[in-house]
Amino acid sequence: MTMIDSRCLMENGGGGGGSCLPCTPEEEKQIVEELNREAERDLKEGNLYFVVSSRWFSKWDSYVGRGGVDNLDNGKSSEPQDLDVERPSPIDNSDIIEGRSSIEGDELELVRTLLEGRDYVLVPKKVWEKLVQWYKGGPALPRKMISQGVFNKKQFNVEVYPLHLKLIDSRDDSESTIRISKKASLHELYEKVCSARGVEREKASIWDFFNKQKSSQLSSSNRTLEELHLQMDQEILLELKVDSSPSQSGKDSTGNELALVALEPPRSPMSIAGGPAMSNGHSSSYSLNLWPGSAVNSSFKDMDDGFGVHSSVRRVEKGGLAGLQNMGNTCFMNSALQCLLHTPQLVEYFLQDYSEEINTQNPLGMHGELALAFGDLLRKLWSSGRTAIAPRVFKGKLALFAPQFSGYNQHDSQELLAFLLDGLHEDLNRVKQKPYIEMKDWSGEPDEEVADECWRNHKTRNDSVIVDVCQGQYKSTLVCPICSKISITFDPFMYLSLPLPSTVTRAMTVTVFHGDGSGLPKPCTVSVLKHGNCRDLSQALDSACGLKSGESLLLAEVYDHKIYRMLENPFEPLVSIKDEDHIVAYRFCGKGAGRKKLEIVHRDKYTPDILRGNVGKYFGTPLITYMDDDSPSGADIYLAASRLLSPLKRACASTMAHSGEENGFLLEANGETSSGCNGQCEPRDQSMGNTELEGTSSQELPFQLFLTDDRYLSCKPIFKDSVIKSGNRIKVVFEWTEKEQKLYDSSNLKDLPEVYHKTGYRAKKTRQEAVSLFSCLEAFLTEEPLGPDDMWYCPSCKEHRQATKKLDLWMLPDILVFHLKRFSYSRYLKNKLDTFVDFPVHNLDLSKYVKKKDGQSYTYELYAISNHYGGLGGGHYTAFAKLIDENRWYSFDDSRVSPVNEADIKTSAAYVLFYRRVKTESKAEMGETSQAHAGL
């Protein structure tokens, strides 16, 4: 659970009742913030939280001035931030509730695809009670806080999606849904099932009916449903006992009730690798029909059975071609697992007896349980033919030891891969007691000596098959920008996260308007540094538009047809501008610093805005120019407006202009405008903040302008002899009638392009636009300054410095994993890059990048790929893997496994690449390397 921002909770210092008078927005904000702080101080299992729709909560946020709820889209509110926000209507959670619920007890069910922050927020019970007291509405969606994880990895989460189990009644094959916490015990499940079906507890027998196959009988005990690996939406079977007398004692040797009962008498005493722990700490050892050297009996191949860790398992013909069932948005897990399960060295290791290497005492590990679960899964995959496997036990262990991957939301396959490699290493670490080793500062020794000493120190504390196979070493050089102090370290790595060169720059489309009315607006697309600032954008536009000496640009963001913000700070980061934003640049002669701005927004008189009653609807793009007079007259305003609109004038309007022109302005024949006032724009005196309008005249002008305030809430007409006194910005509404539409072409003000249109042709990356894996690696190895949040403490200066950092590859492992950094996250921007990366399948020669010259082969061959299709917060993961013995590639899409041509495995979805070292006999036998193809 992500707690509500601590900025965001108690009335009169507590949650009790207070005054009957309604609270002000500020009082509501303070009450909620205090209640939130109180809840954060008392986090414990069983606390009640309530799910609230983000759509409603963001309105409340805006109303009390909290700045809105952060969400995955970082969307703006439907109104500019400086508008007065109305008090929200009653709480409405209807948008996050399934239309019809078949849950027992008529409990409301949430839409399955919700994401916290984007779709809903979680509020403590006392906050919910206050919100209901103030606003009424609902419905209430209570959820309990649970504790997840084990050992020192426990954390609190709100169980937003409790377990849904499909209960099948064997008496009539009817199906109903049981909604229950995964932390509930089997005893609680029996009580709920028996109550729902009207069955006596003594006569009921419930079976784990996963995939509609009897897996195991669930005997009432205090073991939790999570410990038994029951999955969301899986089936359980209710049977009634014919004979109430027990056929067996139901007790183990310690007198505890067994939660799992074998379907058949065991034929061998081999225990399951990584068998679930009983509630008293004893291991549950249920058995499997397995003869030495044989495949798993077909009746067990989809079940949560296992292989003896002390035995070796022989591969069956066509082994390694089993798919993995999707257990509810677990494609990310299946993709990462298939890549690891097809890593040749890991296959060889886990098919042998690895029992002596399991480290149950390592406080950094998972007591060996993760390694046992992974080994069991690998053995099943390599001995089950083509039958899909349901990795229930492994998923349960993963949720136990890494709660961040629990639940049913999509996760990142690379983040899971990093956890698995580290977890497997710690579970299989041959070092039982890690010695303390003091790190030494580099003092000019040769790289070879320092690197060897660092690696020996690392191996003294870390020694496992993962280190043997997957860990390499790189050199890190830091240089202080002040005193030039150099720090060199040699650090281990298990994968390399490579930036895509396209992450360095981004294309931005800006529409350029002429602030003096000398031309029509034109869109201009430029390439700028992704982490640059507005000065970089202005300089790129200067060059692209061919600005003359003395000309300048004023950048602004347009939202809801008004200026949302001026981008006048040259150091404003470009990451604050999203791809879907609309950016304009106004081109002027001279600098604009200190000059008064005239901003003209457009409103269609005959297109009413239903949100604002009978007031015309705003449209188009605002126009901006500078005013040289501190107190311009109405005539000055009309002259400036006429100048800005002149490029929009239709050709047929020229003759009309000459017949009624006086002092540079068009007048109506009767001296009156055709538009007059409408809605809130009335000629009576209204408060205009620090803007004053003095003087009126019966002689009005042919197009009507209204002076408005900063919030566009009130406005009144401007006359020729009006005198306007205001601050640095004068905001004016231009009202378009049929006459203005005939005189001017407003189409040039419409359809403002986005900064970057994702669905356009530019979003499709072709191989001609591809970047090579080598260019990604070179970007990774390029010297760069550390970020302001990642300062280095210089031991010479005794201060934190923004040092430069340079990485070099020193030693590469047998298995080399490249992570292509397609996802970027920042405060303002969340994005995925679909850039096509051209990577070699054969003969990846990295020898020129490796600094250690030891005669080792640094030529690699691709054997697996984790792919991601789609965008952020969702999408789909698959894997390509090569069966080395067959020399053939296969596609693994959850349960579906199919052959794939080698020519088809290169796609823009490639996310994590797995390479294995190949031994090269000679350069002649190698032939032309991929490095030569890359032109290096």
CSV table of C-alpha atoms in Angstrom, one decimal, residues 19-362:
chain,number,residue,atom,x,y,z
A,19,SER,CA,-19.1,21.9,15.8
A,20,CYS,CA,-22.3,21.4,13.8
A,21,LEU,CA,-21.1,24.2,11.4
A,22,PRO,CA,-19.6,23.0,8.1
A,23,CYS,CA,-15.8,23.0,8.0
A,24,THR,CA,-13.9,25.3,5.7
A,25,PRO,CA,-11.6,23.6,3.1
A,26,GLU,CA,-8.6,24.5,5.2
A,27,GLU,CA,-10.1,22.9,8.3
A,28,GLU,CA,-11.0,19.7,6.3
A,29,LYS,CA,-7.4,19.5,5.1
A,30,GLN,CA,-6.0,19.9,8.6
A,31,ILE,CA,-8.3,17.3,10.1
A,32,VAL,CA,-7.5,14.7,7.4
A,33,GLU,CA,-3.8,15.4,7.6
A,34,GLU,CA,-3.8,14.9,11.4
A,35,LEU,CA,-5.9,11.7,11.1
A,36,ASN,CA,-3.4,10.4,8.5
A,37,ARG,CA,-0.5,11.0,10.8
A,38,GLU,CA,-2.3,9.3,13.6
A,39,ALA,CA,-2.8,6.2,11.4
A,40,GLU,CA,0.8,6.2,10.3
A,41,ARG,CA,1.9,6.1,13.9
A,42,ASP,CA,-0.3,3.0,14.6
A,43,LEU,CA,0.3,0.7,11.7
A,44,LYS,CA,-0.6,-2.9,12.6
A,45,GLU,CA,-2.3,-5.9,11.1
A,46,GLY,CA,-6.1,-5.7,11.0
A,47,ASN,CA,-6.3,-1.9,10.7
A,48,LEU,CA,-9.2,-0.9,8.5
A,49,TYR,CA,-8.7,1.2,5.4
A,50,PHE,CA,-11.3,2.3,2.8
A,51,VAL,CA,-10.9,2.4,-1.0
A,52,VAL,CA,-11.9,5.7,-2.5
A,53,SER,CA,-12.2,6.6,-6.2
A,54,SER,CA,-9.3,8.8,-7.3
A,55,ARG,CA,-11.8,10.6,-9.6
A,56,TRP,CA,-13.8,11.8,-6.5
A,57,PHE,CA,-10.8,12.2,-4.2
A,58,SER,CA,-8.8,14.4,-6.6
A,59,LYS,CA,-11.8,16.8,-6.6
A,60,TRP,CA,-11.7,16.9,-2.8
A,61,ASP,CA,-7.9,17.4,-3.0
A,62,SER,CA,-8.3,20.4,-5.3
A,63,TYR,CA,-11.1,21.8,-3.2
A,64,VAL,CA,-9.0,21.8,0.0
A,65,GLY,CA,-5.9,23.0,-1.9
A,66,ARG,CA,-3.7,19.9,-1.4
A,67,GLY,CA,-2.5,20.0,-5.0
A,68,GLY,CA,-4.1,16.8,-6.3
A,69,VAL,CA,-3.4,13.1,-6.0
A,70,ASP,CA,-0.3,11.8,-7.8
A,71,ASN,CA,-1.2,9.2,-10.3
A,72,LEU,CA,0.5,7.2,-13.0
A,73,ASP,CA,-0.7,9.6,-15.7
A,74,ASN,CA,0.2,12.7,-13.8
A,75,GLY,CA,-2.9,14.2,-15.4
A,76,LYS,CA,-3.9,17.7,-14.9
A,77,SER,CA,-7.3,18.5,-13.3
A,78,SER,CA,-10.1,19.5,-15.6
A,79,GLU,CA,-9.6,23.1,-14.7
A,80,PRO,CA,-6.5,25.3,-14.4
A,81,GLN,CA,-5.1,25.3,-10.9
A,82,ASP,CA,-5.9,28.9,-10.1
A,83,LEU,CA,-9.6,28.5,-10.6
A,84,ASP,CA,-12.0,28.5,-7.6
A,85,VAL,CA,-12.9,24.9,-7.1
A,86,GLU,CA,-16.4,24.0,-6.1
A,87,ARG,CA,-17.2,21.8,-3.1
A,88,PRO,CA,-17.3,18.2,-4.3
A,89,SER,CA,-20.6,16.3,-4.7
A,90,PRO,CA,-21.2,13.2,-2.5
A,91,ILE,CA,-18.6,10.5,-2.5
A,92,ASP,CA,-19.0,8.4,-5.7
A,93,ASN,CA,-17.1,5.1,-5.9
A,94,SER,CA,-19.2,3.7,-8.8
A,95,ASP,CA,-16.4,4.0,-11.3
A,96,ILE,CA,-14.2,1.5,-9.5
A,97,ILE,CA,-16.9,-1.1,-8.8
A,98,GLU,CA,-17.8,-4.0,-11.1
A,99,GLY,CA,-21.3,-3.6,-12.5
A,100,ARG,CA,-22.8,-6.7,-11.0
A,101,SER,CA,-21.3,-8.8,-8.2
A,102,SER,CA,-21.8,-12.5,-7.7
A,103,ILE,CA,-19.8,-12.5,-4.5
A,104,GLU,CA,-21.4,-14.3,-1.5
A,105,GLY,CA,-23.1,-12.0,0.9
A,106,ASP,CA,-23.5,-9.3,-1.9
A,107,GLU,CA,-20.1,-7.9,-1.1
A,108,LEU,CA,-19.1,-5.3,-3.7
A,109,GLU,CA,-16.3,-6.3,-6.0
A,110,LEU,CA,-13.7,-3.8,-7.4
A,111,VAL,CA,-12.7,-3.7,-11.0
A,112,ARG,CA,-9.7,-6.0,-11.4
A,113,THR,CA,-7.4,-3.7,-13.3
A,114,LEU,CA,-7.3,-0.8,-10.8
A,115,LEU,CA,-3.9,0.8,-9.9
A,116,GLU,CA,-3.4,2.6,-6.7
A,117,GLY,CA,-2.9,6.3,-7.2
A,118,ARG,CA,-4.3,6.3,-10.7
A,119,ASP,CA,-7.7,4.7,-10.0
A,120,TYR,CA,-8.1,4.8,-6.2
A,121,VAL,CA,-6.5,5.9,-2.9
A,122,LEU,CA,-6.6,4.3,0.5
A,123,VAL,CA,-7.7,6.3,3.5
A,124,PRO,CA,-7.7,5.2,7.2
A,125,LYS,CA,-11.0,4.4,8.8
A,126,LYS,CA,-11.2,7.7,10.7
A,127,VAL,CA,-10.6,9.7,7.6
A,128,TRP,CA,-13.3,7.8,5.8
A,129,GLU,CA,-15.7,8.5,8.6
A,130,LYS,CA,-15.0,12.2,8.4
A,131,LEU,CA,-15.4,12.3,4.6
A,132,VAL,CA,-18.8,10.5,4.9
A,133,GLN,CA,-19.8,12.9,7.7
A,134,TRP,CA,-19.0,15.8,5.4
A,135,TYR,CA,-20.1,14.6,2.0
A,136,LYS,CA,-22.3,11.4,2.5
A,137,GLY,CA,-22.2,9.1,-0.5
A,138,GLY,CA,-20.2,5.9,-1.0
A,139,PRO,CA,-20.5,2.9,-1.1
A,140,ALA,CA,-18.1,2.0,1.6
A,141,LEU,CA,-15.3,-0.3,0.4
A,142,PRO,CA,-13.5,-1.5,3.6
A,143,ARG,CA,-10.2,-3.4,3.3
A,144,LYS,CA,-7.9,-4.8,6.1
A,145,MET,CA,-4.2,-4.3,6.5
A,146,ILE,CA,-2.2,-7.4,6.5
A,147,SER,CA,1.4,-8.2,7.2
A,148,GLN,CA,3.4,-9.8,4.4
A,149,GLY,CA,6.9,-11.2,4.1
A,150,VAL,CA,9.1,-13.2,6.5
A,151,PHE,CA,12.1,-12.7,8.8
A,152,ASN,CA,13.3,-9.1,8.5
A,153,LYS,CA,11.4,-8.5,5.3
A,154,LYS,CA,7.9,-7.9,6.8
A,155,GLN,CA,5.9,-5.0,5.6
A,156,PHE,CA,2.3,-3.8,5.9
A,157,ASN,CA,0.0,-3.8,3.0
A,158,VAL,CA,-3.8,-3.2,2.6
A,159,GLU,CA,-5.4,-6.2,1.0
A,160,VAL,CA,-7.3,-4.4,-1.7
A,161,TYR,CA,-8.1,-7.6,-3.6
A,162,PRO,CA,-8.9,-10.5,-1.2
A,163,LEU,CA,-8.8,-14.0,-2.5
A,164,HIS,CA,-11.7,-15.1,-4.7
A,165,LEU,CA,-12.2,-18.8,-4.8
A,166,LYS,CA,-14.7,-20.6,-7.1
A,167,LEU,CA,-16.6,-23.0,-4.9
A,168,ILE,CA,-17.9,-26.0,-6.8
A,169,ASP,CA,-20.5,-28.0,-4.9
A,170,SER,CA,-20.2,-31.7,-5.9
A,171,ARG,CA,-23.8,-32.3,-5.1
A,172,ASP,CA,-25.2,-30.3,-8.0
A,173,ASP,CA,-22.0,-29.0,-9.7
A,174,SER,CA,-23.2,-25.4,-8.8
A,175,GLU,CA,-20.5,-22.7,-8.7
A,176,SER,CA,-20.4,-19.7,-6.4
A,177,THR,CA,-17.6,-17.4,-5.3
A,178,ILE,CA,-16.1,-17.2,-1.8
A,179,ARG,CA,-14.3,-13.9,-1.0
A,180,ILE,CA,-11.8,-14.3,1.8
A,181,SER,CA,-8.5,-13.0,3.0
A,182,LYS,CA,-5.4,-14.9,1.9
A,183,LYS,CA,-4.3,-14.6,5.5
A,184,ALA,CA,-7.4,-16.5,6.6
A,185,SER,CA,-6.9,-20.0,8.1
A,186,LEU,CA,-8.3,-23.2,6.6
A,187,HIS,CA,-10.6,-23.3,9.7
A,188,GLU,CA,-12.1,-19.9,8.6
A,189,LEU,CA,-12.5,-21.1,5.1
A,190,TYR,CA,-14.5,-24.2,6.3
A,191,GLU,CA,-16.7,-21.9,8.4
A,192,LYS,CA,-17.4,-19.6,5.5
A,193,VAL,CA,-18.1,-22.4,3.0
A,194,CYS,CA,-20.3,-24.4,5.4
A,195,SER,CA,-22.3,-21.2,6.2
A,196,ALA,CA,-22.7,-20.3,2.6
A,197,ARG,CA,-23.8,-23.8,1.5
A,198,GLY,CA,-25.8,-24.8,4.6
A,199,VAL,CA,-23.6,-27.8,5.4
A,200,GLU,CA,-22.6,-29.2,8.7
A,201,ARG,CA,-18.9,-28.8,9.4
A,202,GLU,CA,-18.4,-32.4,10.4
A,203,LYS,CA,-19.7,-33.6,7.0
A,204,ALA,CA,-17.8,-31.2,4.8
A,205,SER,CA,-14.6,-31.9,2.9
A,206,ILE,CA,-12.9,-29.3,0.8
A,207,TRP,CA,-10.4,-30.1,-1.9
A,208,ASP,CA,-7.8,-28.0,-3.7
A,209,PHE,CA,-9.4,-28.2,-7.2
A,210,PHE,CA,-6.9,-26.2,-9.1
A,211,ASN,CA,-7.3,-26.6,-12.9
A,212,LYS,CA,-10.4,-28.7,-11.9
A,213,GLN,CA,-8.3,-31.5,-10.8
A,214,LYS,CA,-8.2,-32.9,-7.3
A,215,SER,CA,-4.9,-31.8,-6.0
A,216,SER,CA,-5.1,-32.3,-2.2
A,217,GLN,CA,-7.7,-32.4,0.5
A,218,LEU,CA,-7.7,-29.4,2.7
A,219,SER,CA,-8.1,-30.4,6.3
A,220,SER,CA,-9.2,-27.7,8.7
A,221,SER,CA,-6.2,-26.2,10.5
A,222,ASN,CA,-4.6,-22.9,11.3
A,223,ARG,CA,-2.5,-22.8,8.2
A,224,THR,CA,-3.3,-19.8,6.0
A,225,LEU,CA,-4.6,-20.0,2.5
A,226,GLU,CA,-1.5,-18.1,1.4
A,227,GLU,CA,0.7,-20.8,2.8
A,228,LEU,CA,-1.2,-23.4,0.8
A,229,HIS,CA,-0.7,-21.4,-2.4
A,230,LEU,CA,-4.4,-21.1,-3.2
A,231,GLN,CA,-4.6,-18.7,-6.2
A,232,MET,CA,-7.1,-15.9,-7.2
A,233,ASP,CA,-10.1,-17.4,-9.0
A,234,GLN,CA,-9.0,-21.0,-8.7
A,235,GLU,CA,-11.5,-23.7,-7.9
A,236,ILE,CA,-12.1,-25.5,-4.7
A,237,LEU,CA,-14.4,-28.5,-4.4
A,238,LEU,CA,-17.0,-29.2,-1.7
A,239,GLU,CA,-17.8,-32.8,-1.0
A,240,LEU,CA,-19.9,-34.4,1.7
A,241,LYS,CA,-18.5,-37.3,3.6
A,242,VAL,CA,-20.5,-40.5,3.3
A,243,ASP,CA,-19.1,-42.0,6.4
A,244,SER,CA,-18.4,-39.5,9.1
A,245,SER,CA,-15.9,-41.8,10.8
A,246,PRO,CA,-12.4,-40.8,9.9
A,247,SER,CA,-10.5,-43.2,7.7
A,248,GLN,CA,-7.3,-42.0,9.1
A,249,SER,CA,-6.1,-40.1,12.1
A,250,GLY,CA,-5.4,-36.8,10.3
A,251,LYS,CA,-2.5,-36.2,12.6
A,252,ASP,CA,1.2,-36.1,11.9
A,253,SER,CA,3.8,-37.6,14.2
A,254,THR,CA,3.8,-34.4,16.3
A,255,GLY,CA,0.1,-34.5,16.9
A,256,ASN,CA,-0.7,-31.6,14.5
A,257,GLU,CA,-3.4,-31.8,11.9
A,258,LEU,CA,-2.1,-32.2,8.4
A,259,ALA,CA,-3.3,-29.6,5.9
A,260,LEU,CA,-2.5,-31.7,2.8
A,261,VAL,CA,-3.4,-35.4,2.3
A,262,ALA,CA,-1.8,-37.3,-0.5
A,263,LEU,CA,-4.1,-38.7,-3.2
A,264,GLU,CA,-2.2,-42.0,-3.3
A,265,PRO,CA,0.1,-43.8,-0.9
A,266,PRO,CA,3.6,-42.7,-1.5
A,267,ARG,CA,5.8,-45.1,-3.4
A,268,SER,CA,9.1,-43.5,-2.3
A,269,PRO,CA,10.2,-41.5,0.7
A,270,MET,CA,11.6,-38.6,-1.3
A,271,SER,CA,10.5,-35.2,0.1
A,272,ILE,CA,9.6,-32.2,-1.9
A,273,ALA,CA,12.3,-29.6,-2.5
A,274,GLY,CA,11.1,-26.5,-0.7
A,275,GLY,CA,8.1,-28.1,0.8
A,276,PRO,CA,5.9,-25.7,2.7
A,277,ALA,CA,6.6,-25.1,6.4
A,278,MET,CA,4.0,-26.3,8.9
A,279,SER,CA,2.6,-23.8,11.4
A,280,ASN,CA,4.8,-25.4,14.1
A,281,GLY,CA,8.0,-25.0,12.0
A,282,HIS,CA,8.2,-28.6,10.8
A,283,SER,CA,8.5,-29.4,7.2
A,284,SER,CA,5.7,-30.9,5.2
A,285,SER,CA,7.0,-33.8,3.3
A,286,TYR,CA,4.4,-35.2,1.0
A,287,SER,CA,5.5,-37.7,-1.7
A,288,LEU,CA,5.5,-38.1,-5.4
A,289,ASN,CA,5.3,-41.1,-7.8
A,290,LEU,CA,8.9,-40.9,-9.0
A,291,TRP,CA,11.3,-43.6,-9.9
A,292,PRO,CA,15.0,-42.9,-10.4
A,293,GLY,CA,15.6,-41.7,-13.8
A,294,SER,CA,12.0,-41.5,-14.8
A,295,ALA,CA,9.7,-38.6,-15.7
A,296,VAL,CA,7.0,-37.5,-13.4
A,297,ASN,CA,3.9,-39.5,-13.4
A,298,SER,CA,1.4,-37.9,-15.8
A,299,SER,CA,-1.3,-37.6,-13.2
A,300,PHE,CA,1.0,-35.3,-11.1
A,301,LYS,CA,2.6,-33.1,-13.7
A,302,ASP,CA,0.4,-30.0,-13.1
A,303,MET,CA,0.4,-30.2,-9.4
A,304,ASP,CA,2.4,-28.6,-6.7
A,305,ASP,CA,4.5,-31.7,-6.2
A,306,GLY,CA,8.3,-31.7,-6.4
A,307,PHE,CA,11.5,-33.7,-6.8
A,308,GLY,CA,13.9,-34.8,-4.2
A,309,VAL,CA,16.7,-32.3,-3.7
A,310,HIS,CA,19.1,-35.2,-3.0
A,311,SER,CA,18.5,-36.9,-6.3
A,312,SER,CA,19.4,-36.1,-9.9
A,313,VAL,CA,16.7,-35.9,-12.6
A,314,ARG,CA,17.2,-37.0,-16.2
A,315,ARG,CA,15.8,-34.9,-19.0
A,316,VAL,CA,13.0,-36.3,-21.0
A,317,GLU,CA,12.9,-36.1,-24.8
A,318,LYS,CA,11.9,-32.6,-25.8
A,319,GLY,CA,12.4,-31.4,-22.2
A,320,GLY,CA,12.3,-27.6,-21.6
A,321,LEU,CA,9.3,-27.0,-23.8
A,322,ALA,CA,6.7,-26.7,-21.0
A,323,GLY,CA,4.8,-23.4,-20.7
A,324,LEU,CA,4.0,-21.7,-17.4
A,325,GLN,CA,0.4,-21.0,-16.6
A,326,ASN,CA,-0.6,-17.4,-16.0
A,327,MET,CA,-1.6,-17.1,-12.4
A,328,GLY,CA,-3.2,-13.7,-12.7
A,329,ASN,CA,-1.0,-11.0,-14.4
A,330,THR,CA,2.1,-13.2,-13.9
A,331,CYS,CA,3.4,-13.0,-17.4
A,332,PHE,CA,6.3,-10.9,-16.1
A,333,MET,CA,7.3,-13.8,-13.8
A,334,ASN,CA,6.9,-16.4,-16.5
A,335,SER,CA,9.0,-14.4,-18.9
A,336,ALA,CA,11.9,-14.0,-16.5
A,337,LEU,CA,11.6,-17.6,-15.3
A,338,GLN,CA,11.7,-19.1,-18.8
A,339,CYS,CA,15.0,-17.2,-19.5
A,340,LEU,CA,16.6,-18.5,-16.3
A,341,LEU,CA,15.2,-22.0,-16.7
A,342,HIS,CA,16.8,-22.2,-20.1
A,343,THR,CA,20.2,-21.0,-18.9
A,344,PRO,CA,22.5,-24.0,-19.6
A,345,GLN,CA,24.7,-23.8,-16.5
A,346,LEU,CA,21.7,-23.4,-14.2
A,347,VAL,CA,19.9,-26.4,-15.9
A,348,GLU,CA,22.9,-28.5,-15.4
A,349,TYR,CA,23.3,-27.4,-11.7
A,350,PHE,CA,19.7,-27.8,-10.6
A,351,LEU,CA,19.2,-31.2,-12.3
A,352,GLN,CA,22.0,-32.5,-10.1
A,353,ASP,CA,22.1,-33.0,-6.3
A,354,TYR,CA,22.6,-29.5,-4.9
A,355,SER,CA,21.4,-30.2,-1.4
A,356,GLU,CA,24.8,-29.6,0.3
A,357,GLU,CA,25.0,-26.1,-1.1
A,358,ILE,CA,21.7,-24.9,0.3
A,359,ASN,CA,22.4,-22.3,2.9
A,360,THR,CA,19.7,-22.2,5.6
A,361,GLN,CA,21.6,-19.9,8.0
A,362,ASN,CA,22.3,-16.9,5.7
